Coordinates of N, CA and C in Angstrom, one line a residue:
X14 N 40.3 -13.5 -36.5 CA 39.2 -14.4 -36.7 C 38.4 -14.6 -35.4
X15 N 38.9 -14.9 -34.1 CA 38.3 -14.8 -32.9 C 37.3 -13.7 -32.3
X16 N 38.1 -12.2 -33.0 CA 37.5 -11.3 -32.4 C 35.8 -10.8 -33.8
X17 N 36.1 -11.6 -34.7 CA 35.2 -11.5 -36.1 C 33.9 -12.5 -35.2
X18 N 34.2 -14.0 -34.9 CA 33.2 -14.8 -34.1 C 32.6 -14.1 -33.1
X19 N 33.4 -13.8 -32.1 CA 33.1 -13.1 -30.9 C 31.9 -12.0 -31.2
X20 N 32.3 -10.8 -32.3 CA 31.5 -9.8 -32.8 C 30.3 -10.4 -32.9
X21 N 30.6 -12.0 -34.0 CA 28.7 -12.3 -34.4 C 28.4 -12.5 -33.4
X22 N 28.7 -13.4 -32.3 CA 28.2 -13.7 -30.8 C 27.4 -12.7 -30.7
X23 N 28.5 -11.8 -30.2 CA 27.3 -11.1 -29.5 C 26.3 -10.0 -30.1
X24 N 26.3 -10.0 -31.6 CA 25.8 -9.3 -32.2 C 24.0 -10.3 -32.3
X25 N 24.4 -11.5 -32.2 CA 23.1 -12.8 -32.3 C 22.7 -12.7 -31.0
X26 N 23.5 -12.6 -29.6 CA 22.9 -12.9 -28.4 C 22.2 -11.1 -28.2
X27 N 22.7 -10.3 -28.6 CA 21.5 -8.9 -28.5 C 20.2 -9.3 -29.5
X28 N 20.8 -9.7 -30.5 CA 19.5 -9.7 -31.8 C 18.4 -10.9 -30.9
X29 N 18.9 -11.8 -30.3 CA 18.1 -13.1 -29.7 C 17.4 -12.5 -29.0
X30 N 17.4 -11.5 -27.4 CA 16.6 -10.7 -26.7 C 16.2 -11.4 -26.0
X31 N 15.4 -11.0 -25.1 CA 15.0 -11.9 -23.9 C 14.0 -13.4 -24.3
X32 N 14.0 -14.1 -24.1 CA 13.5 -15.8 -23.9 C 12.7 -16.0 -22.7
X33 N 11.3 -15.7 -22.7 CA 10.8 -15.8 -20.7 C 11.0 -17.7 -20.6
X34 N 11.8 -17.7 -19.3 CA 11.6 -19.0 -18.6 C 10.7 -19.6 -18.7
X35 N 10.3 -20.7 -18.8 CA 8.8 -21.4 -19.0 C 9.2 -21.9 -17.2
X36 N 7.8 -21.6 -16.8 CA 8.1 -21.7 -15.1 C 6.9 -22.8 -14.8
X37 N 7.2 -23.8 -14.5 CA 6.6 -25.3 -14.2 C 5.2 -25.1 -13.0
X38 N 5.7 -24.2 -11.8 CA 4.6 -23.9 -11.3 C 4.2 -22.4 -10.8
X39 N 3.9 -21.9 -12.0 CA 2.8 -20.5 -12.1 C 1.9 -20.1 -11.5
X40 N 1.4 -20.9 -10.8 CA -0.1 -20.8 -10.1 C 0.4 -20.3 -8.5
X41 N 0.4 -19.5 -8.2 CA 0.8 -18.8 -6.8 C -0.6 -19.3 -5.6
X42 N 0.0 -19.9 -4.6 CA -0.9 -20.9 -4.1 C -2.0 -19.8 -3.5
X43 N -3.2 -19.9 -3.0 CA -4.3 -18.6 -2.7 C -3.9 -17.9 -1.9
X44 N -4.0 -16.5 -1.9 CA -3.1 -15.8 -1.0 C -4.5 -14.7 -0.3
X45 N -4.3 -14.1 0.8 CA -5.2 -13.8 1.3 C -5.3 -12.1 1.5
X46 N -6.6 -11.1 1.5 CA -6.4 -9.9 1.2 C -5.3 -9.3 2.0
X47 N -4.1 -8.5 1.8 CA -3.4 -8.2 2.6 C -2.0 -8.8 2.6
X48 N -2.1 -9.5 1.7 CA -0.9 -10.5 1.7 C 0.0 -9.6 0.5
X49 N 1.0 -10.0 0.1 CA 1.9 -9.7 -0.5 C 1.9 -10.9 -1.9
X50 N 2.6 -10.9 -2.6 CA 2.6 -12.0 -3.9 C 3.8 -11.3 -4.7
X51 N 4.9 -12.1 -5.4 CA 5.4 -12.2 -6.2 C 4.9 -12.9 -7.5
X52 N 4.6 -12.5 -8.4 CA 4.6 -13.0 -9.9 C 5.9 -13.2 -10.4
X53 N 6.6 -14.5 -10.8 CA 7.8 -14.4 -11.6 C 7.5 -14.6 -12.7
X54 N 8.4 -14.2 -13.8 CA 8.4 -13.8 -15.1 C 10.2 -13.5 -15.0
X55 N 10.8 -13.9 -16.2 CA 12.4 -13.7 -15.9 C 12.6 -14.5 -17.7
X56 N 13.8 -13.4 -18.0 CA 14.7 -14.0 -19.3 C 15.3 -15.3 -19.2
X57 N 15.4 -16.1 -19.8 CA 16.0 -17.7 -19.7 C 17.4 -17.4 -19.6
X58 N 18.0 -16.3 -20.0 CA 19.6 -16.0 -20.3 C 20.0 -14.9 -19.2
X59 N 20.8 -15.1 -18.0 CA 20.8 -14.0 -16.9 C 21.0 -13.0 -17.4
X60 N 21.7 -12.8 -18.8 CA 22.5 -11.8 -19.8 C 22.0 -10.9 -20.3
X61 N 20.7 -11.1 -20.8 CA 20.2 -10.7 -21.6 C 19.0 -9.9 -21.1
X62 N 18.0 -8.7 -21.2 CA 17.3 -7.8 -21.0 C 16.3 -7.6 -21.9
X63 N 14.6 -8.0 -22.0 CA 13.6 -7.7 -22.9 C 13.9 -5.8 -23.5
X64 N 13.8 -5.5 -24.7 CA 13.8 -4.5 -25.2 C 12.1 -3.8 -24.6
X65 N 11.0 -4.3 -24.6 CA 10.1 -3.9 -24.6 C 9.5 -4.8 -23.1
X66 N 8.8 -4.5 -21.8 CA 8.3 -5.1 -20.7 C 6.9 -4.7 -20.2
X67 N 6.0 -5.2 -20.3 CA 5.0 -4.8 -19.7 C 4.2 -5.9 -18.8
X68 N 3.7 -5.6 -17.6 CA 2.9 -6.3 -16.6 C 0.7 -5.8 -17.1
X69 N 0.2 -6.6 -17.5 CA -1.0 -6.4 -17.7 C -2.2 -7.5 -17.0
X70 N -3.5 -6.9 -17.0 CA -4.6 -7.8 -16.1 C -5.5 -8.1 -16.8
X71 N -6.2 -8.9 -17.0 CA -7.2 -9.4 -17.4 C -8.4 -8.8 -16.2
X72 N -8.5 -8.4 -15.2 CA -9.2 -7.9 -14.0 C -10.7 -7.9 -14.5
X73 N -10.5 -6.3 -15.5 CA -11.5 -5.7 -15.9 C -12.3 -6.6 -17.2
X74 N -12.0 -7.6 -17.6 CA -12.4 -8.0 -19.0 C -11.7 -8.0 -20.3
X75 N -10.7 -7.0 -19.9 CA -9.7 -6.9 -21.2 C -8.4 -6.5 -20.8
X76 N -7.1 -7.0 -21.3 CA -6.0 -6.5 -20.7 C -5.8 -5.1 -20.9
X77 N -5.2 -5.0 -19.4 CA -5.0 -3.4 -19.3 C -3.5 -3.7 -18.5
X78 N -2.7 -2.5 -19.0 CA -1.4 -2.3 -18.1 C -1.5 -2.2 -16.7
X79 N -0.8 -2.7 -15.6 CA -0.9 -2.8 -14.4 C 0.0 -1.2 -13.5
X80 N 1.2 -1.3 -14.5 CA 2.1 -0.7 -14.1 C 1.8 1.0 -13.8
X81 N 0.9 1.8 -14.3 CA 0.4 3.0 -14.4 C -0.7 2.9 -13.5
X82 N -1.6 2.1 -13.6 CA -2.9 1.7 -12.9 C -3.2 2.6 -11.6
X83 N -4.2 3.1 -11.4 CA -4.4 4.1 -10.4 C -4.6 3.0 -9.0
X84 N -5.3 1.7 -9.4 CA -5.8 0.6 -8.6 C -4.5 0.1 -7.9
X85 N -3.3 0.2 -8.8 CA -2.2 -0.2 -8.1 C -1.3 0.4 -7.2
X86 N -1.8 2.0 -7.3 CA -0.8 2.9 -6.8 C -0.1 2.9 -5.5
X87 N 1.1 2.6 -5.6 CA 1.8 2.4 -4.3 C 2.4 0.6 -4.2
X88 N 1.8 0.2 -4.9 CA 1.6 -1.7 -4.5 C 2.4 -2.0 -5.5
X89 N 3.3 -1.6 -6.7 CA 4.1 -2.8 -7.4 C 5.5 -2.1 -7.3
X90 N 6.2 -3.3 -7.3 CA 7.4 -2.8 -7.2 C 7.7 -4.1 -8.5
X91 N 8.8 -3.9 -9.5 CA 9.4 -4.6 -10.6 C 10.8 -4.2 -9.8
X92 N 11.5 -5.6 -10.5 CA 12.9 -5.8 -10.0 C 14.2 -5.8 -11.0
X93 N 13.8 -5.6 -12.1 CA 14.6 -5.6 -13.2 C 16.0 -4.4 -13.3
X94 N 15.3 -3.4 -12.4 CA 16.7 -2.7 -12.3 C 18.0 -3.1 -11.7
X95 N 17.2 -4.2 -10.3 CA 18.6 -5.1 -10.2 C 19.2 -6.1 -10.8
X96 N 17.9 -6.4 -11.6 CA 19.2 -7.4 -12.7 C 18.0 -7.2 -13.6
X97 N 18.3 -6.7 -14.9 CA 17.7 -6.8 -15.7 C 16.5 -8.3 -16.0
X98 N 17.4 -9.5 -16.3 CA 16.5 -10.4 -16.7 C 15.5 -10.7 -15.6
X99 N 15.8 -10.6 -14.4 CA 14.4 -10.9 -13.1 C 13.3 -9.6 -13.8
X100 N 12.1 -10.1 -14.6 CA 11.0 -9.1 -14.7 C 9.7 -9.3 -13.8
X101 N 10.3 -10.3 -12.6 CA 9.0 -10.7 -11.7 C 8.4 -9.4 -11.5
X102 N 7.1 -9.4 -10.6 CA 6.1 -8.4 -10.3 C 5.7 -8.8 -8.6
X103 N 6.2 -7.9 -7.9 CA 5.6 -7.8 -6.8 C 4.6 -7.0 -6.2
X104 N 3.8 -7.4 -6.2 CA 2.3 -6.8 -5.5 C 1.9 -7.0 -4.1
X105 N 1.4 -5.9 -3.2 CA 1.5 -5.6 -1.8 C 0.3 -5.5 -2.2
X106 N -0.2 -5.6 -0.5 CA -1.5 -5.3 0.0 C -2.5 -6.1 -0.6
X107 N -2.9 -6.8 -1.1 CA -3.5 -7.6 -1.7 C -4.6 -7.2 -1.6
X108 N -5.7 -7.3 -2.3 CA -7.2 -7.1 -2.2 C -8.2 -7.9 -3.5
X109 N -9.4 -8.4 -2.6 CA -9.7 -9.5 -3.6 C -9.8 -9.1 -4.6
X110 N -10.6 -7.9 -5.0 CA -10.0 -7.4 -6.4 C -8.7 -7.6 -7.4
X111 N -7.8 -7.8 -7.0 CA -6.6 -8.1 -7.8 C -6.6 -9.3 -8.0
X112 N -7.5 -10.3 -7.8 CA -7.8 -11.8 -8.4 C -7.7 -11.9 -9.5
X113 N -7.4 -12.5 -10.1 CA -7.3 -12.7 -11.9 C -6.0 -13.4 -12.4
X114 N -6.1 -13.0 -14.3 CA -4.8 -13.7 -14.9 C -4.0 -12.3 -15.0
X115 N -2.5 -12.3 -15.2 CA -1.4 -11.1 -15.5 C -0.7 -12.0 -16.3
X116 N -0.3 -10.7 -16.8 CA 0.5 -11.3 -18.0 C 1.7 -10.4 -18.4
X117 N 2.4 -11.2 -18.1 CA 4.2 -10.5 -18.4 C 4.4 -10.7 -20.0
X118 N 4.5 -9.5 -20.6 CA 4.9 -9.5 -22.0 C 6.4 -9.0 -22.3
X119 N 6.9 -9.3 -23.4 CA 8.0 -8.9 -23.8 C 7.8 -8.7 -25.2
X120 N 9.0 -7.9 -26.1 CA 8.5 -7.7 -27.2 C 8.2 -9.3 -28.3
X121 N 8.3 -10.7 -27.7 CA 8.3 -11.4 -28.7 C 7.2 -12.4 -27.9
X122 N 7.3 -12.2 -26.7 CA 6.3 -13.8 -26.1 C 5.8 -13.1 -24.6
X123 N 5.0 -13.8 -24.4 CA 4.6 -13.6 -23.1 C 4.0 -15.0 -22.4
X124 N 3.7 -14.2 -20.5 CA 3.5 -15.6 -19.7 C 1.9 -15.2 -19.3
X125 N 1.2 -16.1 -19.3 CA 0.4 -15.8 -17.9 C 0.2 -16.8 -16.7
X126 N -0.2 -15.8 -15.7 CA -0.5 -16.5 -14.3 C -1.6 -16.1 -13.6
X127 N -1.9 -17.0 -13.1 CA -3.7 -17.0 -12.1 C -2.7 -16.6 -11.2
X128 N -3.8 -15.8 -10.5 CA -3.6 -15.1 -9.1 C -4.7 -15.2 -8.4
X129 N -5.0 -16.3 -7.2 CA -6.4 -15.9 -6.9 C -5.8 -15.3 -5.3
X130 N -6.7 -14.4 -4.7 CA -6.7 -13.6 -3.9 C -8.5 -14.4 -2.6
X131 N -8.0 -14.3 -1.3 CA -9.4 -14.7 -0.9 C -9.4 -13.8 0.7
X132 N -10.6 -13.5 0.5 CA -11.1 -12.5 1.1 C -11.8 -12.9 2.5
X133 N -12.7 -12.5 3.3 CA -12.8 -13.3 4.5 C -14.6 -13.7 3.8
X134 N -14.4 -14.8 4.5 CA -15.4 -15.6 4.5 C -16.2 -16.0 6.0
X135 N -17.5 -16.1 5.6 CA -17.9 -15.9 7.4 C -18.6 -17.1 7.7
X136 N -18.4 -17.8 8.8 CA -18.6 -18.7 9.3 C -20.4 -19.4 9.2
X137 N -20.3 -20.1 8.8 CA -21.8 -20.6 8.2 C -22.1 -21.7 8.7
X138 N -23.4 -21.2 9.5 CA -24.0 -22.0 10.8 C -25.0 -22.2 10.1
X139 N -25.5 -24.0 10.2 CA -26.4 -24.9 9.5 C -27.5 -24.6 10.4
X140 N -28.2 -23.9 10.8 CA -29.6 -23.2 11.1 C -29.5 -22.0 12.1
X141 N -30.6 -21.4 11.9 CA -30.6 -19.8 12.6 C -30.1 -19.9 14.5
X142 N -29.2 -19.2 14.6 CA -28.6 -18.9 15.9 C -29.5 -18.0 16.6
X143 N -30.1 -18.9 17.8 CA -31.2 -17.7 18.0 C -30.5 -17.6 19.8
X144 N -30.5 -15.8 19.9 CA -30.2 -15.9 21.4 C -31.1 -14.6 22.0
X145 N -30.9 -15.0 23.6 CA -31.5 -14.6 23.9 C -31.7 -13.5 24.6
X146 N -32.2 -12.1 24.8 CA -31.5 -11.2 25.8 C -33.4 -10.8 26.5
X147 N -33.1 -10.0 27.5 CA -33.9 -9.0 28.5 C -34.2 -7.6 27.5
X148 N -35.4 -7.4 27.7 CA -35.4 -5.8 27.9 C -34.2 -5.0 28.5
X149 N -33.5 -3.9 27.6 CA -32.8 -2.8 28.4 C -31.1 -3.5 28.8
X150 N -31.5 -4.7 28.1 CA -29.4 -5.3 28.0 C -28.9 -5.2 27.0
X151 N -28.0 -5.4 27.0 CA -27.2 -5.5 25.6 C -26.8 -6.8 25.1
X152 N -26.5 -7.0 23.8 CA -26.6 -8.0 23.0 C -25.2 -8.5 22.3
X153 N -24.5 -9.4 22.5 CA -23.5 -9.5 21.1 C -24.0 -10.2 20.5
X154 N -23.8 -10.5 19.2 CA -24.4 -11.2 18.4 C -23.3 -11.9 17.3
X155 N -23.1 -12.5 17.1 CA -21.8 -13.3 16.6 C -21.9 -13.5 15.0
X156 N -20.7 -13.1 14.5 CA -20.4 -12.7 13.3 C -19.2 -12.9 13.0
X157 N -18.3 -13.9 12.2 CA -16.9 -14.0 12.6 C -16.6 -14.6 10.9
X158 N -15.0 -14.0 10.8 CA -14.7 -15.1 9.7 C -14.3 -16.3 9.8
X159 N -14.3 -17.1 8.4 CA -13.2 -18.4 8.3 C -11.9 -18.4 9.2
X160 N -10.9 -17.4 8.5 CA -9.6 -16.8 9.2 C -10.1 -15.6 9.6
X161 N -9.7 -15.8 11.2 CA -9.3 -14.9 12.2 C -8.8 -13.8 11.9
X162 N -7.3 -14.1 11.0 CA -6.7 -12.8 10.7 C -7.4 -12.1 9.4
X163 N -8.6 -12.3 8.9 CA -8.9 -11.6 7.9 C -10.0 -10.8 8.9
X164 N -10.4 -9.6 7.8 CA -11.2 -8.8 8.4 C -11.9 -8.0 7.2
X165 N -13.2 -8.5 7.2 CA -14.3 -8.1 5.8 C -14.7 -6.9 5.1
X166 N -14.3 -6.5 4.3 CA -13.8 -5.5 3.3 C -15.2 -4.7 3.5
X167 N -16.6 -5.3 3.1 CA -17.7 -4.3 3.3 C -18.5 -5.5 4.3
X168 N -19.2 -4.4 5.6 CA -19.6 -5.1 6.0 C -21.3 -4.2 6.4
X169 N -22.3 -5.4 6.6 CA -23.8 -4.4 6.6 C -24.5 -5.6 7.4
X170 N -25.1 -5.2 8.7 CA -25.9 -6.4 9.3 C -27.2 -5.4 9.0
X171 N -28.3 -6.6 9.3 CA -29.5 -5.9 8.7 C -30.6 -6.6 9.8
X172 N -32.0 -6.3 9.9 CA -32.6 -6.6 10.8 C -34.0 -6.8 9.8
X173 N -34.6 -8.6 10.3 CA -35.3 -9.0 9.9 C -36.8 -9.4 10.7
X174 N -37.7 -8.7 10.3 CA -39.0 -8.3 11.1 C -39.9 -8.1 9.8
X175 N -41.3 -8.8 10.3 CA -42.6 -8.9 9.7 C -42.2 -8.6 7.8
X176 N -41.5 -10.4 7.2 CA -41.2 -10.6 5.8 C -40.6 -9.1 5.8
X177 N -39.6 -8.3 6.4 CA -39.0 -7.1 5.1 C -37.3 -7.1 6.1
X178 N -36.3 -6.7 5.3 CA -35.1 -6.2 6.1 C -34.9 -5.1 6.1
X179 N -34.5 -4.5 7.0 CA -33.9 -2.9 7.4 C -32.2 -3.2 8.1
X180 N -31.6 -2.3 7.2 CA -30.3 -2.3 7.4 C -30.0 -1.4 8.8
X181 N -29.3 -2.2 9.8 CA -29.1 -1.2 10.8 C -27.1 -1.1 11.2
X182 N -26.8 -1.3 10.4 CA -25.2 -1.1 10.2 C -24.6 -1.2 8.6
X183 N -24.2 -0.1 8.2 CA -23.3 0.8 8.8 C -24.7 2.1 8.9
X184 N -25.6 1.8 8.4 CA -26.4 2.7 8.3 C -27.1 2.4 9.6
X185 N -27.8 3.9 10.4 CA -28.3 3.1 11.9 C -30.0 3.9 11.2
X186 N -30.8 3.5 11.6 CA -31.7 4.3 11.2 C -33.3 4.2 12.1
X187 N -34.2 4.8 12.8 CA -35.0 4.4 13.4 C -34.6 3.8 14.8
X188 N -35.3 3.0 15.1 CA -35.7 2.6 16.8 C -33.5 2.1 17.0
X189 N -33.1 1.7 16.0 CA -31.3 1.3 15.7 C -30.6 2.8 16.0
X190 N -30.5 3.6 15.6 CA -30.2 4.4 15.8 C -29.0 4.8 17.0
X191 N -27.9 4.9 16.8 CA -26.9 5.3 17.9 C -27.2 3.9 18.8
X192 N -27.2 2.8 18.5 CA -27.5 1.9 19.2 C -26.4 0.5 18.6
X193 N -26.1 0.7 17.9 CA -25.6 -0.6 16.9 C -24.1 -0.2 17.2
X194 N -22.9 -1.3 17.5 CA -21.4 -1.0 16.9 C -21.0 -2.4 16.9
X195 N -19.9 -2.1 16.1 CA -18.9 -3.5 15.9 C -18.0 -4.1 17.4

């Protein structure tokens, strides 16, 4: 009779399948380009293993699998080989691009989580910085982010003369020419 119970046990706790934890705080506090992040996602039962697992993004407009993702290559590591029920998602290297909702599915339910990602932000001075140089010196000209330790993904200073702009970094072009660096 014991080993009859036992059998349904565990014949109900395979058939039951993984249960995601309901995780109270999901929201991964803002993380900055470059940073690292874990997503958790995990079975309620240490025991038990989703038959079906997928990590997907909202990024583009529509969910798309993360796990194959060319955008991701190199950057996710999943943990479930060491214990099955952990299906968290770890993501390296961060890039504001990877901002968005992901969503851990299993074959019966899924989670999602905001992920925001923040990029450098540059310091914003409440009227024009005007300085001054000589003929035939050289210039720095000040350009910095919010954080220090970030450093801005695309960057283009431009030069403003008689109402029009001309871009003289990264592109140098005219009287700028071999004249411009960071």
């Amino acid at each position: 009779m014991m080993k009859c119970l036992y059998l349904v046990s565990v014949v109900f706790h395979v058939a039951a399948g993984c249960t995601l934890s309901a995780y109270n705080d999901q929201v991964p506090s803002i993380r900055n380009r470059g940073d690292s992040v874990l997503l958790p996602c995990s079975c309620s039962d240490l025991n038990t293993k989703p038959q079906k697992l997928t990590w997907g993004t909202f990024r583009t407009g529509r969910l798309t699998e993360v796990l194959n993702e060319e955008h991701y290559s190199g950057r996710l590591q999943l943990f479930n080989n060491i214990s099955p029920a952990n299906l968290s998602l770890l993501i390296s290297d961060l890039r504001v691009e990877d901002q968005g909702y992901y969503r851990c599915s299993t074959e019966k339910e899924y989670r999602d989580i905001w992920l925001p990602v923040k990029g450098c932000e540059l310091v914003k001075k409440k009227e024009v910085e005007r300085v001054t140089v000589f003929t035939g010196e050289s210039v720095v000209l000040p350009c910095v982010c919010t954080d220090l330790q970030d450093k801005p993904q695309g960057l283009k200073w431009e030069f403003y003369r008689n109402n029009h702009y001309q871009e003289i970094y990264p592109k140098q072009t005219g009287r700028h020419r071999n004249r411009v660096k960071l």
